[in-house]
N, CA, C and O atoms as a DFTB+ gen file, in Angstrom:
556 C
 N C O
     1  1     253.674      27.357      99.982
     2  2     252.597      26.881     100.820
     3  2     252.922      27.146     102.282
     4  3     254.074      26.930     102.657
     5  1     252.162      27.522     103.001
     6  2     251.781      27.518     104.443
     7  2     252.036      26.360     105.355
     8  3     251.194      25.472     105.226
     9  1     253.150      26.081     106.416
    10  2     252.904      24.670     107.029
    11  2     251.632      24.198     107.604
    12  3     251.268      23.022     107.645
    13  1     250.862      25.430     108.132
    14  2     249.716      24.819     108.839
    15  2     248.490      24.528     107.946
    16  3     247.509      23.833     108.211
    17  1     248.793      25.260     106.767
    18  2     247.343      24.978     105.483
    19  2     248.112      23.382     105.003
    20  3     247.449      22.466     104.517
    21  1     249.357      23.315     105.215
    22  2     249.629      22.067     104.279
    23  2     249.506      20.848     105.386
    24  3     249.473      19.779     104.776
    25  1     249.440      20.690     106.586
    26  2     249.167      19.876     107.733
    27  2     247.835      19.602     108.347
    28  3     247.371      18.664     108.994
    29  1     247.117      21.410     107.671
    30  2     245.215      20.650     107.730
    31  2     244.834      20.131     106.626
    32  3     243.894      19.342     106.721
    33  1     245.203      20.293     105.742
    34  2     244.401      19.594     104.210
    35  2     245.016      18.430     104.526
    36  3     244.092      17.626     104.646
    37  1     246.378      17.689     104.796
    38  2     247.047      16.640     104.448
    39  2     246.212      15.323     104.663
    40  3     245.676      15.565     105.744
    41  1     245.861      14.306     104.349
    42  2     244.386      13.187     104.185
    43  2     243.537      14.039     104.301
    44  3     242.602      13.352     104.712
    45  1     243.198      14.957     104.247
    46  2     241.568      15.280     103.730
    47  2     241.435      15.569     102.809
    48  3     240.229      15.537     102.560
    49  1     242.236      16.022     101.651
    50  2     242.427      17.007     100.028
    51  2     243.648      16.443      99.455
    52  3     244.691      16.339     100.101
    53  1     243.493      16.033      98.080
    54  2     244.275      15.475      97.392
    55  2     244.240      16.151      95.532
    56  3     243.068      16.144      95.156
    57  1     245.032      16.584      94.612
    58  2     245.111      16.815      93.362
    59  2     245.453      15.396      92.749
    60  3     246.271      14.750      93.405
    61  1     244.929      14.767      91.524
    62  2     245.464      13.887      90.972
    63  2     246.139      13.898      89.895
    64  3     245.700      14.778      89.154
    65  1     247.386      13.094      89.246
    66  2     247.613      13.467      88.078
    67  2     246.643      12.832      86.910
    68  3     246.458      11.629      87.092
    69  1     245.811      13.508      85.449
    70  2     245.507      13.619      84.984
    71  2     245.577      12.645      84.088
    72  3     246.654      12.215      84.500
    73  1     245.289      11.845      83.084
    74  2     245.844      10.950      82.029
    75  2     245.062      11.033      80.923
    76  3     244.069      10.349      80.677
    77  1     245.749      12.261      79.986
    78  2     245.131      12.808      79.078
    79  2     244.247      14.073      78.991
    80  3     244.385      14.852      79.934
    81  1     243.334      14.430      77.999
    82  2     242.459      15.722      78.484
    83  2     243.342      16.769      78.555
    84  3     242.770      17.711      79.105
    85  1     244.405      17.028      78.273
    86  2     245.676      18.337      78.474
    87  2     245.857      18.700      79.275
    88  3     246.641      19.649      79.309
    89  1     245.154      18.116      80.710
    90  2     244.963      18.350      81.871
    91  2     246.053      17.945      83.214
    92  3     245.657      16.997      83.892
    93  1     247.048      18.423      83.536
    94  2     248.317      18.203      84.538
    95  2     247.440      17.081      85.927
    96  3     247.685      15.920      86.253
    97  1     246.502      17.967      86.402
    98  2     245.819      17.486      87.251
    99  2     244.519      17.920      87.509
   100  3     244.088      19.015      87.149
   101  1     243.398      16.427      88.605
   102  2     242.180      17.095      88.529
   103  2     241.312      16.624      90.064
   104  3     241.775      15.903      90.948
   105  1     240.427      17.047      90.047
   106  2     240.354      16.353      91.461
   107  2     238.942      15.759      91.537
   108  3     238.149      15.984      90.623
   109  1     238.591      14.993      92.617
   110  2     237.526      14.763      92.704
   111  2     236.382      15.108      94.194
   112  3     236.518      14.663      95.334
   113  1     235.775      15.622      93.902
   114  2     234.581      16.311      95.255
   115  2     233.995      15.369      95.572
   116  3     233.114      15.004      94.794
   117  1     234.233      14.518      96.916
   118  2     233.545      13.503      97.650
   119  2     232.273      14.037      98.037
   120  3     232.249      14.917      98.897
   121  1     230.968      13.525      97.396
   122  2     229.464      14.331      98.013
   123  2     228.940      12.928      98.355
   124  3     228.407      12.099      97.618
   125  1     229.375      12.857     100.325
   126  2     228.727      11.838     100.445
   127  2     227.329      11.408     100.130
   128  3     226.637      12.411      99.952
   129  1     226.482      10.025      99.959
   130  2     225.242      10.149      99.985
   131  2     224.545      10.637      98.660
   132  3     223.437      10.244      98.296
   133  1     225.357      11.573      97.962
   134  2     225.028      12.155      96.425
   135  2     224.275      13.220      97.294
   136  3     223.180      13.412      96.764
   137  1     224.396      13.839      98.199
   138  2     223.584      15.157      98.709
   139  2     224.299      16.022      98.885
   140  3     225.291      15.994      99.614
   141  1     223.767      17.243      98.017
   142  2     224.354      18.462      97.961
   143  2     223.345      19.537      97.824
   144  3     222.757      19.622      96.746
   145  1     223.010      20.547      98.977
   146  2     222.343      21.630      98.384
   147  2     222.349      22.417      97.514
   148  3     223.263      22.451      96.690
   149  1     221.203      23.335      97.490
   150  2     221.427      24.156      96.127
   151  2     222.763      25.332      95.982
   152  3     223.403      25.811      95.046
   153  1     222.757      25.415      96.892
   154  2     224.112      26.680      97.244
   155  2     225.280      26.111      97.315
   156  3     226.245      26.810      97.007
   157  1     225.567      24.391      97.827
   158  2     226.568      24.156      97.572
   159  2     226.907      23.449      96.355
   160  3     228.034      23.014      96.121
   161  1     225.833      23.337      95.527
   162  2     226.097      23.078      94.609
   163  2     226.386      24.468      93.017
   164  3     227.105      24.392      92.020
   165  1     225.655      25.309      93.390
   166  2     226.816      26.664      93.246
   167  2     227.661      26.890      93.373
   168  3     228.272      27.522      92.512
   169  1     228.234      26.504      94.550
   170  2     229.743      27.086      94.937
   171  2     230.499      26.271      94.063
   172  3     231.467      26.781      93.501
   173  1     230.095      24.603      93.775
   174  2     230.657      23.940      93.145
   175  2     230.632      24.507      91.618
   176  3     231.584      23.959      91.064
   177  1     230.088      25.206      90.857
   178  2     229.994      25.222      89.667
   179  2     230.807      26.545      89.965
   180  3     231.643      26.629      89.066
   181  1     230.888      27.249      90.535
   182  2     231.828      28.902      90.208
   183  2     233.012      27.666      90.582
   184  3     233.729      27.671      89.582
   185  1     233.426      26.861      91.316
   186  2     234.974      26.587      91.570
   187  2     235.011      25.711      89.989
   188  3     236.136      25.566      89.511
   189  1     234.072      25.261      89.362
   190  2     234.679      24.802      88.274
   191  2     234.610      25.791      87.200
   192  3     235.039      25.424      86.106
   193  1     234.158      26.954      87.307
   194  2     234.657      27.857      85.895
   195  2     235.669      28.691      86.665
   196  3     236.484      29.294      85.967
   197  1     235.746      28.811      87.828
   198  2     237.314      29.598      88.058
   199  2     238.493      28.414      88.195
   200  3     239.632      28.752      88.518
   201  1     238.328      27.704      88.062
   202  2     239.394      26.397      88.371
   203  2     239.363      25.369      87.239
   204  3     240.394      24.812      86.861
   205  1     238.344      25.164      86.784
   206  2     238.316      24.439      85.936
   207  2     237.737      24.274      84.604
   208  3     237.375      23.181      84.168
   209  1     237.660      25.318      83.999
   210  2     237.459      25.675      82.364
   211  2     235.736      25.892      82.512
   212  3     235.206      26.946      82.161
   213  1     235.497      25.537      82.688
   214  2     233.489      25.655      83.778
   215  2     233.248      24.354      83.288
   216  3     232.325      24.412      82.476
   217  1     233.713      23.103      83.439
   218  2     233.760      21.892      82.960
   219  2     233.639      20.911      84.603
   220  3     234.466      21.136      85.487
   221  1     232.727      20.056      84.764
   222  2     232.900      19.132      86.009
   223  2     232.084      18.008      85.497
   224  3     231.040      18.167      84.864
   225  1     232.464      17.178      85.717
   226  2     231.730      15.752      85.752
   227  2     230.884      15.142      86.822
   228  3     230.974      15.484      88.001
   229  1     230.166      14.346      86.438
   230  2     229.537      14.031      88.003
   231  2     229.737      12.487      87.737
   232  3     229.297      11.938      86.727
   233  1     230.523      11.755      88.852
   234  2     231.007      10.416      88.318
   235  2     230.185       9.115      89.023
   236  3     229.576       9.373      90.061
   237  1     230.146       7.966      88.595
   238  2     229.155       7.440      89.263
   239  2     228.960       6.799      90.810
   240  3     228.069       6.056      91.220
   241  1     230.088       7.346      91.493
   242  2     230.352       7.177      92.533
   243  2     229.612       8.390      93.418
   244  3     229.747       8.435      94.640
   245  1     229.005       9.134      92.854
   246  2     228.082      10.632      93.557
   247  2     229.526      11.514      93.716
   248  3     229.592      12.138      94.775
   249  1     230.572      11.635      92.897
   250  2     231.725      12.499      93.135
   251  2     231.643      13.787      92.291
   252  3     230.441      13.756      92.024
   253  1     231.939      14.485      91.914
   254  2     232.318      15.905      91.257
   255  2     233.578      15.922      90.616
   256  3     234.374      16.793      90.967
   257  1     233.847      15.250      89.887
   258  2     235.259      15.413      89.195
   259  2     235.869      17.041      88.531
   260  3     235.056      17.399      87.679
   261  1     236.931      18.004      88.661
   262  2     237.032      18.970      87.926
   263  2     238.485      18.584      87.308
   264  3     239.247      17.797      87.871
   265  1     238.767      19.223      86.105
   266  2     240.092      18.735      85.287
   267  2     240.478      19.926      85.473
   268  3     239.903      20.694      86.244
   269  1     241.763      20.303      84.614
   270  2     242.601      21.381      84.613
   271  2     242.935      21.851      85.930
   272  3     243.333      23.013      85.854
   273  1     242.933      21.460      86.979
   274  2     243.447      22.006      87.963
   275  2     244.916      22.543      88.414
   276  3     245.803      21.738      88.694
   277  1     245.106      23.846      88.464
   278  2     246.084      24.214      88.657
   279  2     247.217      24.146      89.880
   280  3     246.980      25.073      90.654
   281  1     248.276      23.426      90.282
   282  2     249.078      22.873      91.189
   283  2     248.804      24.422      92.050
   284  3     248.078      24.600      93.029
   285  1     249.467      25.212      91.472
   286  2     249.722      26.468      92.261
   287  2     248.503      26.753      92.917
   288  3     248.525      26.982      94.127
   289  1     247.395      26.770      92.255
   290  2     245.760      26.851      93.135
   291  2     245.716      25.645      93.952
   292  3     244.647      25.111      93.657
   293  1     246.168      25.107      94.612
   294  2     245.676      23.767      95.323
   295  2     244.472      24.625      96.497
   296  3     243.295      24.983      96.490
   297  1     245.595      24.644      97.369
   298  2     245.531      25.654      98.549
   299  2     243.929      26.854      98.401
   300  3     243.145      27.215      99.279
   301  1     243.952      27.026      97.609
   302  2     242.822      28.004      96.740
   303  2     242.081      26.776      97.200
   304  3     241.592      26.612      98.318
   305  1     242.069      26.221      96.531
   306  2     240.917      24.838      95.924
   307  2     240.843      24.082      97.192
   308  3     239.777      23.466      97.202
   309  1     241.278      23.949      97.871
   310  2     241.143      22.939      99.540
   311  2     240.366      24.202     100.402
   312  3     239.334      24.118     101.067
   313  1     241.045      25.147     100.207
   314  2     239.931      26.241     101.041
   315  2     238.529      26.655     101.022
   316  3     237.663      26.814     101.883
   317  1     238.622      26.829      99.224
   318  2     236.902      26.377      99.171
   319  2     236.129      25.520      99.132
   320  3     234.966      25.916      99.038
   321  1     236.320      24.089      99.175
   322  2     235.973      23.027      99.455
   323  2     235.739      23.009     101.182
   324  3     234.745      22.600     101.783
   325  1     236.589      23.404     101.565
   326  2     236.176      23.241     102.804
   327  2     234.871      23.711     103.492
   328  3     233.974      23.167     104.137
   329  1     235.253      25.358     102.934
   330  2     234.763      26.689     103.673
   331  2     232.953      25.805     103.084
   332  3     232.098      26.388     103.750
   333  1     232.289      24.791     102.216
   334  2     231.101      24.768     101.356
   335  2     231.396      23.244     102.291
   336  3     230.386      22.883     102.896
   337  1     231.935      22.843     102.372
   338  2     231.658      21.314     103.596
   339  2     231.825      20.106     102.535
   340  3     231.019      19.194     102.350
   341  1     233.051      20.314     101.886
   342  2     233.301      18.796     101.190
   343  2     234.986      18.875     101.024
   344  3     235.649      19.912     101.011
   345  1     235.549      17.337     100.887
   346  2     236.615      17.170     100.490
   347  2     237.085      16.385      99.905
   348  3     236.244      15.496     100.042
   349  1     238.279      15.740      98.955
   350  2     238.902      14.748      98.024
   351  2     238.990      13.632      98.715
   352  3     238.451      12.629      98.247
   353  1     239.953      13.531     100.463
   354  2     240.407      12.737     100.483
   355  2     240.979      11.720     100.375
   356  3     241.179      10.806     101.175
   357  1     241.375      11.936      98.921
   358  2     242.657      11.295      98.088
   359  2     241.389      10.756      96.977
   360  3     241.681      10.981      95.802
   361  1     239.929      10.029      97.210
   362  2     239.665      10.182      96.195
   363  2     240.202       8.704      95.121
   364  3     239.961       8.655      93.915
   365  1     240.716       7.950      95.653
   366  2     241.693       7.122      94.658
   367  2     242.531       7.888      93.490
   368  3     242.630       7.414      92.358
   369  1     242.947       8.751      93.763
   370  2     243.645       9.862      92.453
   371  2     245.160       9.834      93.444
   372  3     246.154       9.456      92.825
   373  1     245.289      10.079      94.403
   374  2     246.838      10.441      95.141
   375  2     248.191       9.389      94.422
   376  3     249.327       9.688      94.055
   377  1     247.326       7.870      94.444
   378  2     248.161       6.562      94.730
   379  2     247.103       5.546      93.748
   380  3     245.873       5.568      93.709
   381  1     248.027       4.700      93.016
   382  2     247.159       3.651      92.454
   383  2     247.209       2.532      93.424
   384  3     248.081       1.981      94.097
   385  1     245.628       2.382      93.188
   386  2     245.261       1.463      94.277
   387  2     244.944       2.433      95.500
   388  3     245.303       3.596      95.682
   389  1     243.971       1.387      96.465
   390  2     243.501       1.734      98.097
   391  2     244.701       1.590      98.707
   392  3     245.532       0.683      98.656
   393  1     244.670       2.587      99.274
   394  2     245.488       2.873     100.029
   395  2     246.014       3.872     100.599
   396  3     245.843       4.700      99.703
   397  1     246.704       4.617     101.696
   398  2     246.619       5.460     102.734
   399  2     246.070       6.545     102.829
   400  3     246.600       7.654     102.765
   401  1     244.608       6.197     103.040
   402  2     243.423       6.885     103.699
   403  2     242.761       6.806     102.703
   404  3     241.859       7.642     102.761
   405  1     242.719       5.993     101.431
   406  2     242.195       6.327     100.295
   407  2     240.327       5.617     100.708
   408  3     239.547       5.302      99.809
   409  1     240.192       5.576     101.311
   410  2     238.362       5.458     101.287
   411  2     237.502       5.987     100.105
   412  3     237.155       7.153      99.913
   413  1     237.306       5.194      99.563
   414  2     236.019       6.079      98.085
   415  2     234.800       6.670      99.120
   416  3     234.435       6.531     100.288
   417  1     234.408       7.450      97.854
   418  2     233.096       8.208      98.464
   419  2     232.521       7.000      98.612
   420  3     232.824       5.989      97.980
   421  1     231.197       7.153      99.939
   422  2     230.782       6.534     100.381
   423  2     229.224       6.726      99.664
   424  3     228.847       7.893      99.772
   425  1     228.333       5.916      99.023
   426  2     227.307       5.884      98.058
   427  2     226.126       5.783      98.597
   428  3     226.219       4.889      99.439
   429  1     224.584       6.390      98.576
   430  2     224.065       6.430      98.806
   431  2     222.535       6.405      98.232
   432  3     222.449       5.626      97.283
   433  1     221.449       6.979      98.522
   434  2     220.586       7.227      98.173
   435  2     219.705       8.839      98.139
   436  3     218.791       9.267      98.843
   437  1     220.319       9.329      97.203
   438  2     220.055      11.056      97.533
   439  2     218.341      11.414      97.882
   440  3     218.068      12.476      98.440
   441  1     217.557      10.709      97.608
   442  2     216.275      10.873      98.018
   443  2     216.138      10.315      99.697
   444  3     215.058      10.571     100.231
   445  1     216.837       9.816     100.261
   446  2     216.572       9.096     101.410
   447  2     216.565      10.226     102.302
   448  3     217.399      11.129     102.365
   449  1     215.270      10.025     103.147
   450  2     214.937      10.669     103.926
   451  2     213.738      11.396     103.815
   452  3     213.105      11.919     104.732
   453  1     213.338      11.377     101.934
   454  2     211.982      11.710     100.998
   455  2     211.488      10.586     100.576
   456  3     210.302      10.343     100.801
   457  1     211.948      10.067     100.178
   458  2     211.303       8.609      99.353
   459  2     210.326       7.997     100.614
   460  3     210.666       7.409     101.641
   461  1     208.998       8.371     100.124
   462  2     208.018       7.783     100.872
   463  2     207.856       6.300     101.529
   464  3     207.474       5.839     102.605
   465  1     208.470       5.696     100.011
   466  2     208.689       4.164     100.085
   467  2     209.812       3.349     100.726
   468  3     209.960       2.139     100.552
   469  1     210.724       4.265     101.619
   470  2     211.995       3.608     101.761
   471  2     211.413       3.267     103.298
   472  3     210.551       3.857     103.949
   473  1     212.400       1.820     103.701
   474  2     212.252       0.797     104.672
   475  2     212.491       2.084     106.069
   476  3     211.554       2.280     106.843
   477  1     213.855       2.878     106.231
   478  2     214.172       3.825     106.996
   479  2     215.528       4.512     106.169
   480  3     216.308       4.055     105.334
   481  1     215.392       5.832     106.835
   482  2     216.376       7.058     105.933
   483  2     218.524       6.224     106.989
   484  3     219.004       6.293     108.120
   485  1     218.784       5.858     106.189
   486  2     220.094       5.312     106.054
   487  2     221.082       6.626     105.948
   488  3     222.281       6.599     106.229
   489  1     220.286       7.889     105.446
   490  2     221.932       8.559     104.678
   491  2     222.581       9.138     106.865
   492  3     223.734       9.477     107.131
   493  1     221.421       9.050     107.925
   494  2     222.375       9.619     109.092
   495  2     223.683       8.775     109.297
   496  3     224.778       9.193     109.671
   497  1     223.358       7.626     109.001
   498  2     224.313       6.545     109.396
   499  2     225.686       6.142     107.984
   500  3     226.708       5.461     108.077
   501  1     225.013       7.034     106.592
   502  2     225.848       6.673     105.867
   503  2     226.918       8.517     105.924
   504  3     228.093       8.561     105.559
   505  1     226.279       9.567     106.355
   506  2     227.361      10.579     107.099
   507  2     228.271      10.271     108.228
   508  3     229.337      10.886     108.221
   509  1     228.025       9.318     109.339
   510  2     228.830       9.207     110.118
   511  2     229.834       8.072     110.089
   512  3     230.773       7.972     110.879
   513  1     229.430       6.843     108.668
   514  2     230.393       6.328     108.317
   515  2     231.418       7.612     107.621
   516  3     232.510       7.720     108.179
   517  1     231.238       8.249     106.853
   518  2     232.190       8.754     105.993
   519  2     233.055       9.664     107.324
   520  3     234.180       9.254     107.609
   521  1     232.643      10.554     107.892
   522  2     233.297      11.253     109.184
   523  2     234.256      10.162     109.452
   524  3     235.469      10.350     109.349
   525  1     233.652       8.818     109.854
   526  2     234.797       8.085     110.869
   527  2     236.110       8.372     109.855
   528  3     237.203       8.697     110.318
   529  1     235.858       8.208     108.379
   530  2     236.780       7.918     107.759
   531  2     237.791       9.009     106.957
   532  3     238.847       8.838     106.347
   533  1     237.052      10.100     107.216
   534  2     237.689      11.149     106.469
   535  2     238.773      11.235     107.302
   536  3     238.681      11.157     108.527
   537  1     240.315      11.470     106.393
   538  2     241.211      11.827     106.816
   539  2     242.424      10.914     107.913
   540  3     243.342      11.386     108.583
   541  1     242.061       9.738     107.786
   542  2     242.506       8.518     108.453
   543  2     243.290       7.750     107.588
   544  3     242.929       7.119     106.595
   545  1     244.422       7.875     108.084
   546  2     245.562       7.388     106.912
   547  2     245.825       5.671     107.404
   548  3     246.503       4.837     106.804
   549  1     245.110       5.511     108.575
   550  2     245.071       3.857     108.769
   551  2     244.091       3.304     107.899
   552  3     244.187       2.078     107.956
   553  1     243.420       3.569     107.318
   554  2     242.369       3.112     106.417
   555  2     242.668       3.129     105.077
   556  3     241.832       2.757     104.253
């Protein structure tokens, strides 16, 4: 690994170990809000058949879970996450239990901002919570 690829991912991208599934490790794609375009949600499905058997979960936290992840691909796998505008940030997978920087995805309402019926669109204010928090190992 690279010092400076391993000092920008470090709290923003995390691999977890696996428990069960034959799977070493797997990670999870923080999509704040549950909003993801159509293209990045492409990019997400080629990183799970080149990374991950073409297998992803969508968990009920609005996350992207992929299994089989390969240690040696990390670096691979933090780059394209990035380069498409999402990251693990540990994800609760690094460490059992909350804790250093472990913030869960932050949950939302993926229609907000469409839903005719809603009071006011919440997801600007539920992106700039998650920003404050990405990558903040005091949290």
């Amino acid at each position: 690994m690279i010092k400076d690829d391993i000092e920008r991912y470090v709290d923003r991208y995390a691999l977890g170990f696996d428990k069960g599934e034959g799977s070493n490790q797997f990670l999870r794609v923080k999509i704040p809000n549950g909003i993801v375009s159509t293209k990045q949600l492409r990019e997400l499905a080629e990183m799970a058949h080149t990374y991950g058997r073409g297998y992803a979960e969508i968990t009920t936290r609005q996350d992207l879970q992929l299994h089989w992840i390969d240690a040696e691909k990390a670096l691979e796998v933090f780059r394209d996450l990035e380069r498409i505008g999402f990251t693990t940030d540990k994800c609760g997978q690094a460490y059992p239990g909350a804790r250093y920087g472990d913030i869960r995805n932050i949950v939302g309402c993926p229609a907000a901002g469409i839903d005719r019926d809603e009071f006011f669109d919440a997801s600007p204010i539920l992106m700039e919570v998650t920003k404050f928090f990405v990558g903040k190992r005091i949290y």
